[in-house]
């Protein structure tokens, strides 16, 4: 398994995004989800991304975290070799909506809830999930720092952050800041500046929805012709081309494609064996 660095740890260069396993209207049964996680782990994945807000209902906060914990507990391998990243500060509201709460007291509560859901004494990587316009960013990240100092969190990250917020987080968290997690895909390329800052301050960039999101991943090749045509030339899926393109963009990028079937994550992992030429990468970068 090709690896990349997050903080002091080496993890698989492609991780598993667990969110689709807890999405209302699309989630598989628990047995299929556990098979998917086990297939990823058996193939060498050592990074699983989850969040307390990944849940089919606001009444079941932590659903995805508990699912990941159950899969790890029942896996035959060494669960200690797997880095589980989770997040706090994004909330769920009645009717399937989303909210934000970065008050320190809420982040402390959310972290304690995640510790319980994951069944651990300390979280390997904990992200501030999304900036809250009602709470100064410095205050929210200060709360994350407090969680690290309390030993509840081993390393910290920020998600959905812009370059200025990344620099604020670096100033507050110092070396405890090991990753940023932002959306990046052929459809959504506006995180290029954050990738550059991640390289500058030497942290990992975890790309969420790297294939364009749950509703668009299957049409990646038809929506973005270059990816489909280059995939056809190599005899691989457009999704593999997309992930190989991201891996080539920066050594700090770790894509975390979502999956709810073993076949999906196993296809994604084949991107690690795909070498794209300079001309192909230039075409993909241009979006033509």
mmCIF file of C-alpha atoms in Angstrom:
data_model
loop_
_atom_site.group_PDB
_atom_site.id
_atom_site.type_symbol
_atom_site.label_atom_id
_atom_site.label_comp_id
_atom_site.label_asym_id
_atom_site.label_seq_id
_atom_site.Cartn_x
_atom_site.Cartn_y
_atom_site.Cartn_z
ATOM 1 C CA UNK A 1 0.000 0.000 0.000
ATOM 2 C CA UNK A 2 1.353 3.414 -0.985
ATOM 3 C CA UNK A 3 1.246 5.730 2.014
ATOM 4 C CA UNK A 4 1.188 9.441 2.751
ATOM 5 C CA UNK A 5 1.903 11.324 5.940
ATOM 6 C CA UNK A 6 -0.596 12.870 8.345
ATOM 7 C CA UNK A 7 1.330 14.338 11.233
ATOM 8 C CA UNK A 8 3.734 11.663 12.428
ATOM 9 C CA UNK A 9 1.688 8.806 10.974
ATOM 10 C CA UNK A 10 1.843 7.129 7.610
ATOM 11 C CA UNK A 11 -1.596 6.215 6.262
ATOM 12 C CA UNK A 12 -2.861 4.725 3.033
ATOM 13 C CA UNK A 13 -2.674 7.300 0.240
ATOM 14 C CA UNK A 14 -6.410 6.826 -0.319
ATOM 15 C CA UNK A 15 -8.731 6.682 2.669
ATOM 16 C CA UNK A 16 -12.328 5.603 3.087
ATOM 17 C CA UNK A 17 -15.084 8.174 3.512
ATOM 18 C CA UNK A 18 -17.759 6.489 5.615
ATOM 19 C CA UNK A 19 -20.487 9.117 5.266
ATOM 20 C CA UNK A 20 -22.547 7.317 2.549
ATOM 21 C CA UNK A 21 -23.171 4.473 4.975
ATOM 22 C CA UNK A 22 -25.288 6.788 7.154
ATOM 23 C CA UNK A 23 -27.080 8.956 4.602
ATOM 24 C CA UNK A 24 -30.870 8.928 4.787
ATOM 25 C CA UNK A 25 -32.485 7.476 1.687
ATOM 26 C CA UNK A 26 -29.269 5.909 0.412
ATOM 27 C CA UNK A 27 -27.715 4.023 3.317
ATOM 28 C CA UNK A 28 -27.194 0.274 2.952
ATOM 29 C CA UNK A 29 -27.981 -2.192 5.682
ATOM 30 C CA UNK A 30 -25.456 -2.506 8.475
ATOM 31 C CA UNK A 31 -24.063 -5.821 7.238
ATOM 32 C CA UNK A 32 -23.186 -4.341 3.849
ATOM 33 C CA UNK A 33 -21.574 -1.325 5.476
ATOM 34 C CA UNK A 34 -19.409 -3.515 7.662
ATOM 35 C CA UNK A 35 -18.422 -5.623 4.632
ATOM 36 C CA UNK A 36 -17.423 -2.406 2.868
ATOM 37 C CA UNK A 37 -15.252 -1.239 5.749
ATOM 38 C CA UNK A 38 -13.685 -4.677 6.125
ATOM 39 C CA UNK A 39 -12.949 -4.838 2.385
ATOM 40 C CA UNK A 40 -11.171 -1.489 2.610
ATOM 41 C CA UNK A 41 -9.167 -2.552 5.643
ATOM 42 C CA UNK A 42 -8.242 -5.911 4.108
ATOM 43 C CA UNK A 43 -6.990 -4.062 1.021
ATOM 44 C CA UNK A 44 -4.669 -1.945 3.161
ATOM 45 C CA UNK A 45 -6.694 1.195 3.906
ATOM 46 C CA UNK A 46 -5.510 2.696 7.179
ATOM 47 C CA UNK A 47 -7.550 5.924 7.192
ATOM 48 C CA UNK A 48 -11.306 6.065 7.784
ATOM 49 C CA UNK A 49 -13.106 9.392 7.898
ATOM 50 C CA UNK A 50 -16.348 9.911 9.794
ATOM 51 C CA UNK A 51 -18.165 12.628 11.782
ATOM 52 C CA UNK A 52 -20.747 12.872 14.540
ATOM 53 C CA UNK A 53 -23.104 14.616 12.077
ATOM 54 C CA UNK A 54 -23.077 11.729 9.598
ATOM 55 C CA UNK A 55 -26.413 10.303 10.599
ATOM 56 C CA UNK A 56 -29.744 9.563 8.908
ATOM 57 C CA UNK A 57 -31.585 11.612 11.533
ATOM 58 C CA UNK A 58 -30.928 14.339 14.081
ATOM 59 C CA UNK A 59 -32.130 11.860 16.690
ATOM 60 C CA UNK A 60 -29.261 9.458 15.961
ATOM 61 C CA UNK A 61 -26.146 11.642 16.178
ATOM 62 C CA UNK A 62 -22.995 9.514 16.052
ATOM 63 C CA UNK A 63 -24.566 6.813 13.857
ATOM 64 C CA UNK A 64 -21.615 6.670 11.467
ATOM 65 C CA UNK A 65 -19.033 6.747 14.255
ATOM 66 C CA UNK A 66 -20.695 3.802 15.989
ATOM 67 C CA UNK A 67 -20.814 1.911 12.693
ATOM 68 C CA UNK A 68 -17.093 2.465 12.101
ATOM 69 C CA UNK A 69 -16.324 1.381 15.663
ATOM 70 C CA UNK A 70 -18.370 -1.797 15.250
ATOM 71 C CA UNK A 71 -16.612 -2.653 11.996
ATOM 72 C CA UNK A 72 -13.182 -2.114 13.526
ATOM 73 C CA UNK A 73 -14.073 -4.203 16.578
ATOM 74 C CA UNK A 74 -15.152 -7.113 14.373
ATOM 75 C CA UNK A 75 -12.222 -6.906 11.943
ATOM 76 C CA UNK A 76 -9.619 -9.655 12.145
ATOM 77 C CA UNK A 77 -6.688 -7.274 11.675
ATOM 78 C CA UNK A 78 -4.986 -4.757 13.960
ATOM 79 C CA UNK A 79 -7.482 -1.966 14.524
ATOM 80 C CA UNK A 80 -4.749 0.056 16.205
ATOM 81 C CA UNK A 81 -3.057 0.490 12.829
ATOM 82 C CA UNK A 82 -6.051 2.438 11.502
ATOM 83 C CA UNK A 83 -6.353 6.201 11.897
ATOM 84 C CA UNK A 84 -9.974 7.220 12.412
ATOM 85 C CA UNK A 85 -10.685 10.884 11.841
ATOM 86 C CA UNK A 86 -13.908 12.427 13.042
ATOM 87 C CA UNK A 87 -15.319 15.932 13.337
ATOM 88 C CA UNK A 88 -17.353 18.208 15.558
ATOM 89 C CA UNK A 89 -19.106 21.543 15.137
ATOM 90 C CA UNK A 90 -21.582 20.625 12.409
ATOM 91 C CA UNK A 91 -25.037 19.728 13.679
ATOM 92 C CA UNK A 92 -28.176 18.065 12.375
ATOM 93 C CA UNK A 93 -31.617 19.602 12.588
ATOM 94 C CA UNK A 94 -35.140 18.162 12.244
ATOM 95 C CA UNK A 95 -36.162 17.401 8.678
ATOM 96 C CA UNK A 96 -32.675 16.410 7.557
ATOM 97 C CA UNK A 97 -31.156 19.878 7.820
ATOM 98 C CA UNK A 98 -27.716 21.020 8.902
ATOM 99 C CA UNK A 99 -26.567 23.610 11.414
ATOM 100 C CA UNK A 100 -23.345 24.874 12.957
ATOM 101 C CA UNK A 101 -22.250 25.207 16.567
ATOM 102 C CA UNK A 102 -18.654 26.104 17.403
ATOM 103 C CA UNK A 103 -19.191 27.297 20.939
ATOM 104 C CA UNK A 104 -16.415 25.779 23.078
ATOM 105 C CA UNK A 105 -18.934 24.191 25.413
ATOM 106 C CA UNK A 106 -20.612 22.479 22.469
ATOM 107 C CA UNK A 107 -17.314 21.283 20.964
ATOM 108 C CA UNK A 108 -16.334 19.789 24.331
ATOM 109 C CA UNK A 109 -19.703 18.004 24.484
ATOM 110 C CA UNK A 110 -19.402 16.812 20.887
ATOM 111 C CA UNK A 111 -15.908 15.449 21.461
ATOM 112 C CA UNK A 112 -16.999 13.527 24.559
ATOM 113 C CA UNK A 113 -19.899 12.074 22.581
ATOM 114 C CA UNK A 114 -17.532 11.034 19.766
ATOM 115 C CA UNK A 115 -15.150 9.401 22.224
ATOM 116 C CA UNK A 116 -18.040 7.301 23.504
ATOM 117 C CA UNK A 117 -19.357 6.480 20.027
ATOM 118 C CA UNK A 118 -15.925 5.385 18.793
ATOM 119 C CA UNK A 119 -15.171 3.511 22.007
ATOM 120 C CA UNK A 120 -11.767 5.146 22.481
ATOM 121 C CA UNK A 121 -10.035 7.181 25.178
ATOM 122 C CA UNK A 122 -8.425 9.561 22.694
ATOM 123 C CA UNK A 123 -9.347 10.440 19.104
ATOM 124 C CA UNK A 124 -6.534 10.034 16.585
ATOM 125 C CA UNK A 125 -7.531 13.003 14.407
ATOM 126 C CA UNK A 126 -10.286 15.454 15.296
ATOM 127 C CA UNK A 127 -11.475 18.104 12.857
ATOM 128 C CA UNK A 128 -13.319 21.334 13.464
ATOM 129 C CA UNK A 129 -16.048 20.556 10.949
ATOM 130 C CA UNK A 130 -17.241 23.897 9.602
ATOM 131 C CA UNK A 131 -16.790 27.578 10.514
ATOM 132 C CA UNK A 132 -19.640 29.055 12.527
ATOM 133 C CA UNK A 133 -20.475 32.692 11.716
ATOM 134 C CA UNK A 134 -21.738 33.139 15.272
ATOM 135 C CA UNK A 135 -18.415 32.189 16.896
ATOM 136 C CA UNK A 136 -15.031 33.827 16.169
ATOM 137 C CA UNK A 137 -12.787 31.319 14.415
ATOM 138 C CA UNK A 138 -10.017 31.882 16.961
ATOM 139 C CA UNK A 139 -12.396 30.884 19.751
ATOM 140 C CA UNK A 140 -13.469 27.680 18.002
ATOM 141 C CA UNK A 141 -9.912 26.609 17.198
ATOM 142 C CA UNK A 142 -8.864 27.510 20.727
ATOM 143 C CA UNK A 143 -11.395 24.959 21.929
ATOM 144 C CA UNK A 144 -9.841 22.330 19.668
ATOM 145 C CA UNK A 145 -6.450 23.188 21.181
ATOM 146 C CA UNK A 146 -7.927 22.666 24.638
ATOM 147 C CA UNK A 147 -9.158 19.211 23.587
ATOM 148 C CA UNK A 148 -5.641 18.302 22.461
ATOM 149 C CA UNK A 149 -4.129 19.550 25.707
ATOM 150 C CA UNK A 150 -6.732 17.578 27.667
ATOM 151 C CA UNK A 151 -5.597 14.391 25.917
ATOM 152 C CA UNK A 152 -8.978 13.763 24.350
ATOM 153 C CA UNK A 153 -7.574 14.443 20.885
ATOM 154 C CA UNK A 154 -4.167 13.305 19.624
ATOM 155 C CA UNK A 155 -3.933 15.502 16.528
ATOM 156 C CA UNK A 156 -6.182 18.192 15.092
ATOM 157 C CA UNK A 157 -7.493 19.330 11.755
ATOM 158 C CA UNK A 158 -9.812 21.927 10.275
ATOM 159 C CA UNK A 159 -12.406 21.366 7.589
ATOM 160 C CA UNK A 160 -14.058 23.682 5.070
ATOM 161 C CA UNK A 161 -11.465 26.332 5.907
ATOM 162 C CA UNK A 162 -10.123 29.076 3.659
ATOM 163 C CA UNK A 163 -6.431 30.092 3.484
ATOM 164 C CA UNK A 164 -6.769 32.777 6.155
ATOM 165 C CA UNK A 165 -8.496 30.359 8.516
ATOM 166 C CA UNK A 166 -5.810 27.778 7.842
ATOM 167 C CA UNK A 167 -3.139 30.245 8.917
ATOM 168 C CA UNK A 168 -5.119 31.157 12.049
ATOM 169 C CA UNK A 169 -5.456 27.472 12.908
ATOM 170 C CA UNK A 170 -1.722 26.969 12.383
ATOM 171 C CA UNK A 171 -0.905 29.864 14.692
ATOM 172 C CA UNK A 172 -3.165 28.511 17.447
ATOM 173 C CA UNK A 173 -2.566 24.782 17.088
ATOM 174 C CA UNK A 174 1.059 24.789 15.962
ATOM 175 C CA UNK A 175 2.329 21.305 15.194
ATOM 176 C CA UNK A 176 -0.904 19.805 16.521
ATOM 177 C CA UNK A 177 -2.526 20.913 13.248
ATOM 178 C CA UNK A 178 -1.843 18.042 10.854
ATOM 179 C CA UNK A 179 -4.586 18.246 8.213
ATOM 180 C CA UNK A 180 -7.197 20.280 6.419
ATOM 181 C CA UNK A 181 -10.235 18.607 4.875
ATOM 182 C CA UNK A 182 -11.920 20.474 2.030
ATOM 183 C CA UNK A 183 -13.984 19.566 -0.993
ATOM 184 C CA UNK A 184 -11.959 19.028 -4.175
ATOM 185 C CA UNK A 185 -12.996 17.307 -7.400
ATOM 186 C CA UNK A 186 -13.275 17.936 -11.154
ATOM 187 C CA UNK A 187 -16.566 19.651 -10.357
ATOM 188 C CA UNK A 188 -15.255 21.673 -7.430
ATOM 189 C CA UNK A 189 -11.743 23.037 -7.992
ATOM 190 C CA UNK A 190 -11.851 26.171 -5.879
ATOM 191 C CA UNK A 191 -9.827 24.563 -3.070
ATOM 192 C CA UNK A 192 -6.607 24.945 -5.063
ATOM 193 C CA UNK A 193 -5.438 27.802 -2.756
ATOM 194 C CA UNK A 194 -5.934 25.621 0.326
ATOM 195 C CA UNK A 195 -3.883 22.843 -1.297
ATOM 196 C CA UNK A 196 -1.067 25.334 -1.796
ATOM 197 C CA UNK A 197 -1.254 26.498 1.821
ATOM 198 C CA UNK A 198 -1.279 22.878 3.022
ATOM 199 C CA UNK A 199 1.965 22.326 1.133
ATOM 200 C CA UNK A 200 3.426 25.545 2.537
ATOM 201 C CA UNK A 201 2.681 24.744 6.180
ATOM 202 C CA UNK A 202 3.343 21.012 5.689
ATOM 203 C CA UNK A 203 -0.004 19.487 6.560
ATOM 204 C CA UNK A 204 -2.130 16.909 4.751
ATOM 205 C CA UNK A 205 -5.033 17.895 2.514
ATOM 206 C CA UNK A 206 -7.892 15.386 2.738
ATOM 207 C CA UNK A 207 -10.169 15.866 -0.254
ATOM 208 C CA UNK A 208 -13.804 15.126 0.503
ATOM 209 C CA UNK A 209 -16.237 14.235 -2.269
ATOM 210 C CA UNK A 210 -13.205 13.747 -4.552
ATOM 211 C CA UNK A 211 -15.403 12.060 -7.170
ATOM 212 C CA UNK A 212 -18.006 14.815 -7.213
ATOM 213 C CA UNK A 213 -20.396 13.694 -4.491
ATOM 214 C CA UNK A 214 -22.805 10.827 -3.967
ATOM 215 C CA UNK A 215 -25.231 11.992 -6.615
ATOM 216 C CA UNK A 216 -22.610 12.692 -9.259
ATOM 217 C CA UNK A 217 -19.772 10.172 -8.901
ATOM 218 C CA UNK A 218 -21.322 7.657 -11.313
ATOM 219 C CA UNK A 219 -21.527 10.296 -14.064
ATOM 220 C CA UNK A 220 -18.006 11.637 -13.574
ATOM 221 C CA UNK A 221 -16.782 10.436 -16.968
ATOM 222 C CA UNK A 222 -19.737 11.822 -18.893
ATOM 223 C CA UNK A 223 -19.823 15.145 -17.047
ATOM 224 C CA UNK A 224 -16.090 15.708 -17.418
ATOM 225 C CA UNK A 225 -15.091 14.417 -20.835
ATOM 226 C CA UNK A 226 -11.332 14.419 -20.316
ATOM 227 C CA UNK A 227 -11.634 12.025 -17.378
ATOM 228 C CA UNK A 228 -13.871 9.666 -19.354
ATOM 229 C CA UNK A 229 -11.685 9.696 -22.443
ATOM 230 C CA UNK A 230 -8.427 9.156 -20.560
ATOM 231 C CA UNK A 231 -10.082 6.362 -18.578
ATOM 232 C CA UNK A 232 -11.141 4.666 -21.818
ATOM 233 C CA UNK A 233 -7.608 4.946 -23.158
ATOM 234 C CA UNK A 234 -6.215 3.220 -20.069
ATOM 235 C CA UNK A 235 -9.049 0.700 -19.741
ATOM 236 C CA UNK A 236 -9.909 1.892 -16.230
ATOM 237 C CA UNK A 237 -12.795 3.736 -14.586
ATOM 238 C CA UNK A 238 -13.063 7.547 -14.716
ATOM 239 C CA UNK A 239 -13.098 7.445 -10.933
ATOM 240 C CA UNK A 240 -9.620 5.904 -10.915
ATOM 241 C CA UNK A 241 -8.383 8.608 -13.272
ATOM 242 C CA UNK A 242 -9.841 11.264 -10.985
ATOM 243 C CA UNK A 243 -8.107 9.926 -7.886
ATOM 244 C CA UNK A 244 -4.798 9.436 -9.710
ATOM 245 C CA UNK A 245 -5.051 13.043 -10.910
ATOM 246 C CA UNK A 246 -5.512 14.256 -7.341
ATOM 247 C CA UNK A 247 -2.632 12.162 -6.031
ATOM 248 C CA UNK A 248 -0.410 13.674 -8.719
ATOM 249 C CA UNK A 249 -1.544 17.221 -7.875
ATOM 250 C CA UNK A 250 0.289 17.272 -4.527
ATOM 251 C CA UNK A 251 2.094 14.802 -2.257
ATOM 252 C CA UNK A 252 0.017 16.213 0.598
ATOM 253 C CA UNK A 253 -3.338 15.170 -0.901
ATOM 254 C CA UNK A 254 -5.096 12.125 0.571
ATOM 255 C CA UNK A 255 -8.447 11.574 -1.190
ATOM 256 C CA UNK A 256 -11.215 10.080 0.949
ATOM 257 C CA UNK A 257 -13.802 8.792 -1.545
ATOM 258 C CA UNK A 258 -17.077 7.778 0.009
ATOM 259 C CA UNK A 259 -18.286 4.225 -0.446
ATOM 260 C CA UNK A 260 -21.154 2.045 0.664
ATOM 261 C CA UNK A 261 -20.227 -1.064 -1.348
ATOM 262 C CA UNK A 262 -16.977 -3.076 -1.267
ATOM 263 C CA UNK A 263 -16.725 -2.805 -5.055
ATOM 264 C CA UNK A 264 -16.605 0.987 -4.904
ATOM 265 C CA UNK A 265 -13.683 1.363 -2.518
ATOM 266 C CA UNK A 266 -11.751 -1.462 -4.195
ATOM 267 C CA UNK A 267 -12.131 0.271 -7.559
ATOM 268 C CA UNK A 268 -10.932 3.532 -6.021
ATOM 269 C CA UNK A 269 -7.815 1.881 -4.611
ATOM 270 C CA UNK A 270 -6.748 0.785 -8.104
ATOM 271 C CA UNK A 271 -5.954 4.453 -8.754
ATOM 272 C CA UNK A 272 -2.764 3.903 -6.765
ATOM 273 C CA UNK A 273 -1.437 1.780 -9.653
ATOM 274 C CA UNK A 274 -2.411 4.240 -12.401
ATOM 275 C CA UNK A 275 0.331 6.420 -13.846
ATOM 276 C CA UNK A 276 -0.832 9.396 -15.883
ATOM 277 C CA UNK A 277 1.423 11.151 -18.363
ATOM 278 C CA UNK A 278 2.356 14.811 -18.119
ATOM 279 C CA UNK A 279 0.163 15.527 -21.131
ATOM 280 C CA UNK A 280 -2.788 13.726 -19.565
ATOM 281 C CA UNK A 281 -2.369 15.591 -16.299
ATOM 282 C CA UNK A 282 -2.161 18.896 -18.144
ATOM 283 C CA UNK A 283 -5.417 18.105 -19.910
ATOM 284 C CA UNK A 284 -7.136 17.113 -16.683
ATOM 285 C CA UNK A 285 -5.842 20.234 -14.955
ATOM 286 C CA UNK A 286 -7.193 22.423 -17.732
ATOM 287 C CA UNK A 287 -10.623 20.840 -17.500
ATOM 288 C CA UNK A 288 -10.782 20.414 -21.274
#
